Amino acid sequence: MGDNYFEIMLDDKIFTQRTPNSKFVEFTLDGIKVNTYEELPSDIKEIIEFNKKVEENPLEFFDIQDLTGGGIAIDQIRNHKDIKKYIKIPEYINGKPVTKINSDVVSIPDLRKKLTQIQLPETLKH
């Protein structure tokens, strides 16, 4: 599902959208539903909007470093005021693949209390 425009995996549900104009497909243990954006639960809409901000301006949310070989390492997730319980780490930052994430990426105690799920990118190697 890595080629989708947007995908959220939260608890026992996956919400995926193939293109910006397509409907969201909801995969659950109970079956599959197709939703327009307006039909999505409000908490999912909040997560989508927040993660669009993350995708558009990742340096506001992450401390990064350039790696030898052209990849990006995420050193830390910043304790941003808009973070609630879920964050999706983008596959690319500044046109470079995110290939490494520091083992202590969520080192801020307040952030640990807020975040319950982190979606990792498919470009990750370390």
Coordinates of N, CA and C in Angstrom, one line a residue:
M1 N 0.8 -1.2 0.0 CA 0.0 0.0 0.0 C 0.9 1.3 0.0
G2 N 2.2 1.1 -0.2 CA 3.0 2.3 -0.1 C 2.9 3.3 -1.3
D3 N 2.2 2.9 -2.3 CA 2.0 3.9 -3.4 C 0.7 4.7 -3.3
N4 N 0.1 4.7 -2.2 CA -1.2 5.4 -1.9 C -0.8 6.9 -1.6
Y5 N -1.8 7.8 -2.0 CA -1.6 9.2 -1.7 C -1.6 9.4 -0.2
F6 N -2.5 8.7 0.6 CA -2.5 8.9 2.0 C -2.9 7.6 2.6
E7 N -2.3 7.3 3.7 CA -2.7 6.0 4.5 C -2.5 6.3 6.0
I8 N -3.4 5.9 6.7 CA -3.4 5.9 8.2 C -3.6 4.6 8.8
M9 N -2.8 4.1 9.6 CA -3.0 2.8 10.3 C -3.2 3.2 11.8
L10 N -4.4 3.1 12.3 CA -4.7 3.5 13.7 C -5.5 2.4 14.3
D11 N -5.0 1.9 15.5 CA -5.6 0.8 16.2 C -5.8 -0.4 15.3
D12 N -7.0 -0.8 15.1 CA -7.2 -2.0 14.2 C -7.8 -1.6 12.9
K13 N -7.6 -0.4 12.4 CA -8.1 0.1 11.2 C -7.0 0.7 10.3
I14 N -7.2 0.6 9.0 CA -6.4 1.2 8.0 C -7.3 2.1 7.1
F15 N -6.9 3.4 7.0 CA -7.6 4.3 6.1 C -6.7 4.6 5.0
T16 N -7.0 4.3 3.7 CA -6.1 4.6 2.6 C -6.8 5.3 1.5
Q17 N -6.1 6.2 0.8 CA -6.6 7.0 -0.3 C -5.6 6.9 -1.4
R18 N -6.0 6.5 -2.6 CA -5.0 6.4 -3.7 C -4.6 7.7 -4.4
T19 N -5.5 8.6 -4.5 CA -5.2 9.9 -5.2 C -5.9 11.0 -4.3
P20 N -5.5 12.2 -4.5 CA -6.1 13.3 -3.7 C -7.6 13.4 -3.9
N21 N -8.2 12.9 -5.0 CA -9.6 13.1 -5.2 C -10.4 11.8 -5.0
S22 N -9.7 10.7 -4.7 CA -10.4 9.4 -4.5 C -11.0 9.3 -3.1
K23 N -11.9 8.4 -3.0 CA -12.5 8.1 -1.6 C -11.5 7.4 -0.8
F24 N -11.7 7.4 0.5 CA -10.9 6.7 1.5 C -11.5 5.3 1.6
V25 N -10.7 4.3 1.6 CA -11.1 2.9 1.8 C -10.7 2.6 3.3
E26 N -11.6 2.1 4.0 CA -11.4 1.7 5.4 C -11.4 0.2 5.6
F27 N -10.2 -0.3 6.0 CA -10.1 -1.7 6.2 C -10.1 -2.0 7.7
T28 N -11.0 -2.8 8.1 CA -11.2 -3.2 9.5 C -11.3 -4.7 9.6
L29 N -11.2 -5.2 10.8 CA -11.5 -6.7 11.0 C -12.9 -7.1 10.6
D30 N -13.8 -6.1 10.6 CA -15.2 -6.4 10.3 C -15.5 -6.3 8.8
G31 N -14.5 -5.8 8.0 CA -14.8 -5.7 6.6 C -14.2 -4.4 6.0
I32 N -14.6 -4.1 4.8 CA -14.1 -2.9 4.1 C -15.3 -2.0 3.8
K33 N -15.0 -0.7 4.0 CA -16.0 0.4 3.7 C -15.3 1.4 2.9
V34 N -16.1 2.1 2.0 CA -15.5 3.2 1.2 C -16.2 4.5 1.8
N35 N -15.4 5.5 2.1 CA -15.8 6.8 2.7 C -15.4 8.0 1.9
T36 N -16.2 9.0 1.8 CA -15.8 10.3 1.4 C -15.0 10.9 2.5
Y37 N -14.3 12.0 2.3 CA -13.6 12.6 3.4 C -14.6 13.1 4.5
E38 N -15.8 13.6 4.0 CA -16.8 14.1 5.0 C -17.3 13.0 5.9
E39 N -17.3 11.7 5.4 CA -17.9 10.6 6.1 C -16.9 10.0 7.2
L40 N -15.7 10.4 7.1 CA -14.7 9.9 8.0 C -14.9 10.4 9.5
P41 N -14.6 9.6 10.5 CA -14.7 10.1 11.8 C -13.8 11.3 12.0
S42 N -14.2 12.2 12.9 CA -13.5 13.5 13.1 C -12.1 13.3 13.6
D43 N -11.8 12.2 14.4 CA -10.4 12.1 14.8 C -9.5 11.7 13.7
I44 N -10.0 10.9 12.7 CA -9.3 10.5 11.5 C -9.0 11.8 10.6
K45 N -10.0 12.6 10.5 CA -9.9 13.9 9.7 C -8.8 14.7 10.3
E46 N -8.8 14.8 11.6 CA -7.7 15.6 12.3 C -6.3 15.1 12.1
I47 N -6.2 13.8 12.1 CA -4.9 13.1 11.8 C -4.5 13.4 10.4
I48 N -5.4 13.3 9.4 CA -5.1 13.5 8.0 C -4.6 14.9 7.8
E49 N -5.3 15.9 8.4 CA -5.0 17.3 8.2 C -3.6 17.6 8.9
F50 N -3.4 17.1 10.1 CA -2.1 17.2 10.8 C -1.0 16.6 10.0
N51 N -1.1 15.4 9.5 CA -0.1 14.8 8.7 C 0.2 15.4 7.4
K52 N -0.8 16.1 6.8 CA -0.5 16.9 5.6 C 0.4 18.0 5.9
K53 N 0.2 18.6 7.1 CA 1.1 19.7 7.5 C 2.5 19.2 7.7
V54 N 2.6 18.0 8.3 CA 3.9 17.3 8.5 C 4.6 17.1 7.2
E55 N 3.9 16.6 6.2 CA 4.4 16.3 4.9 C 4.9 17.6 4.2
E56 N 4.1 18.7 4.3 CA 4.4 19.9 3.7 C 5.6 20.7 4.3
N57 N 5.8 20.5 5.6 CA 6.8 21.3 6.3 C 7.5 20.4 7.4
P58 N 8.2 19.3 7.0 CA 8.7 18.4 8.0 C 9.7 19.0 8.9
L59 N 10.4 20.0 8.6 CA 11.5 20.6 9.4 C 10.8 21.3 10.6
E60 N 9.5 21.5 10.6 CA 8.8 22.1 11.8 C 8.6 21.0 12.8
F61 N 8.6 19.7 12.4 CA 8.3 18.6 13.3 C 9.4 17.7 13.6
F62 N 10.5 17.7 12.9 CA 11.6 16.8 13.0 C 13.0 17.5 13.1
D63 N 13.9 17.0 13.9 CA 15.3 17.3 13.8 C 15.9 16.3 12.9
I64 N 16.6 16.7 11.9 CA 17.1 15.8 10.9 C 18.6 16.0 10.7
Q65 N 19.3 15.0 10.1 CA 20.6 15.2 9.6 C 20.8 14.5 8.3
D66 N 21.6 15.1 7.4 CA 22.0 14.5 6.1 C 22.9 13.4 6.4
L67 N 22.7 12.2 5.7 CA 23.6 11.1 5.8 C 24.5 11.0 4.6
T68 N 25.7 10.4 4.8 CA 26.6 10.1 3.7 C 25.8 9.1 2.8
G69 N 25.8 9.4 1.5 CA 25.1 8.5 0.6 C 23.7 9.0 0.2
G70 N 23.3 10.2 0.8 CA 22.2 10.9 0.3 C 20.9 10.7 1.0
G71 N 20.9 9.9 2.1 CA 19.7 9.7 2.9 C 19.5 10.8 4.0
I72 N 18.4 10.7 4.7 CA 18.1 11.6 5.8 C 17.9 10.7 7.1
A73 N 18.4 11.2 8.2 CA 18.1 10.5 9.5 C 17.2 11.5 10.3
I74 N 16.2 10.9 10.9 CA 15.4 11.6 11.9 C 16.0 11.4 13.2
D75 N 16.5 12.5 13.8 CA 17.1 12.4 15.1 C 16.1 12.5 16.3
Q76 N 15.1 13.4 16.1 CA 14.1 13.6 17.1 C 12.8 14.1 16.5
I77 N 11.7 13.7 17.1 CA 10.4 14.3 16.8 C 10.3 15.5 17.8
R78 N 10.0 16.6 17.3 CA 9.8 17.8 18.2 C 8.4 17.7 18.9
N79 N 8.4 18.3 20.0 CA 7.1 18.3 20.8 C 6.3 19.5 20.3
H80 N 5.7 19.3 19.1 CA 4.9 20.4 18.5 C 3.6 20.4 19.1
K81 N 3.0 21.6 19.2 CA 1.7 21.8 19.9 C 0.6 21.1 19.2
D82 N 0.7 20.8 17.9 CA -0.4 20.1 17.2 C -0.4 18.6 17.2
I83 N 0.7 18.0 17.7 CA 0.8 16.6 17.8 C -0.2 16.0 18.8
K84 N -0.9 15.0 18.4 CA -1.9 14.4 19.4 C -1.4 13.0 19.6
K85 N -1.9 12.0 18.9 CA -1.6 10.6 19.2 C -0.9 9.9 18.1
Y86 N -0.8 10.5 16.9 CA -0.4 9.7 15.8 C 0.5 10.6 14.9
I87 N 1.6 10.2 14.4 CA 2.4 10.9 13.4 C 2.9 9.9 12.4
K88 N 2.9 10.4 11.2 CA 3.4 9.6 10.0 C 4.7 10.3 9.6
I89 N 5.8 9.5 9.7 CA 7.1 10.1 9.2 C 7.2 10.0 7.7
P90 N 7.4 11.1 7.0 CA 7.4 11.1 5.6 C 8.5 10.2 5.0
E91 N 8.3 9.7 3.8 CA 9.3 8.9 3.1 C 10.5 9.8 2.6
Y92 N 10.2 11.1 2.3 CA 11.2 12.0 1.7 C 11.1 13.3 2.5
I93 N 12.3 13.9 2.7 CA 12.4 15.2 3.3 C 13.5 15.9 2.4
N94 N 13.1 17.1 1.9 CA 14.0 17.8 1.0 C 14.5 17.0 -0.2
G95 N 13.6 16.1 -0.7 CA 13.9 15.3 -1.8 C 14.8 14.1 -1.6
K96 N 15.1 13.9 -0.3 CA 16.0 12.7 0.0 C 15.2 11.7 0.9
P97 N 15.5 10.4 0.7 CA 14.7 9.4 1.4 C 15.1 9.4 2.9
V98 N 14.1 9.2 3.7 CA 14.3 9.0 5.2 C 14.7 7.5 5.3
T99 N 16.0 7.3 5.6 CA 16.5 5.9 5.7 C 16.9 5.5 7.1
K100 N 16.9 6.4 8.1 CA 17.4 6.1 9.4 C 16.6 6.9 10.4
I101 N 16.2 6.3 11.5 CA 15.5 6.9 12.6 C 16.3 6.6 13.9
N102 N 16.7 7.6 14.6 CA 17.4 7.5 15.9 C 16.6 6.7 16.9
S103 N 17.2 5.8 17.6 CA 16.5 4.9 18.5 C 15.8 5.7 19.7
D104 N 16.2 6.9 19.9 CA 15.6 7.7 21.0 C 14.8 8.9 20.4
V105 N 14.1 8.6 19.3 CA 13.5 9.6 18.5 C 12.4 10.4 19.3
V106 N 11.8 9.7 20.2 CA 10.7 10.3 21.1 C 11.3 10.4 22.5
S107 N 12.3 11.3 22.7 CA 13.0 11.4 24.0 C 12.3 12.4 24.9
I108 N 11.4 13.2 24.4 CA 10.8 14.3 25.2 C 9.6 13.6 26.0
P109 N 9.7 13.7 27.3 CA 8.6 13.0 28.1 C 7.2 13.4 27.8
D110 N 6.9 14.7 27.6 CA 5.6 15.1 27.2 C 5.1 14.5 25.9
L111 N 6.0 14.4 25.0 CA 5.7 13.8 23.7 C 5.4 12.4 23.8
R112 N 6.1 11.7 24.6 CA 5.9 10.2 24.9 C 4.5 10.0 25.4
K113 N 4.0 10.9 26.2 CA 2.6 10.8 26.7 C 1.6 11.0 25.7
K114 N 1.9 11.9 24.7 CA 0.9 12.2 23.6 C 0.8 11.2 22.5
L115 N 2.0 10.7 22.1 CA 2.0 9.8 20.9 C 1.7 8.4 21.3
T116 N 0.8 7.8 20.6 CA 0.6 6.3 20.8 C 1.0 5.5 19.6
Q117 N 1.1 6.2 18.4 CA 1.5 5.5 17.2 C 2.4 6.4 16.3
I118 N 3.4 5.7 15.7 CA 4.3 6.4 14.8 C 4.3 5.5 13.5
Q119 N 3.9 6.1 12.4 CA 4.0 5.3 11.2 C 5.3 5.5 10.5
L120 N 6.1 4.4 10.3 CA 7.4 4.5 9.7 C 7.3 4.5 8.2
P121 N 8.3 5.2 7.5 CA 8.3 5.2 6.1 C 8.9 3.9 5.5
E122 N 8.4 3.6 4.3 CA 8.9 2.4 3.6 C 10.4 2.5 3.2
T123 N 10.9 3.7 3.2 CA 12.3 4.0 2.8 C 13.3 3.7 3.9
L124 N 12.8 3.4 5.1 CA 13.6 3.1 6.2 C 14.5 1.9 6.1
K125 N 15.8 2.1 6.4 CA 16.8 1.0 6.4 C 17.3 0.7 7.8
H126 N 17.4 1.7 8.6 CA 18.0 1.5 10.0 C 17.1 2.1 11.0

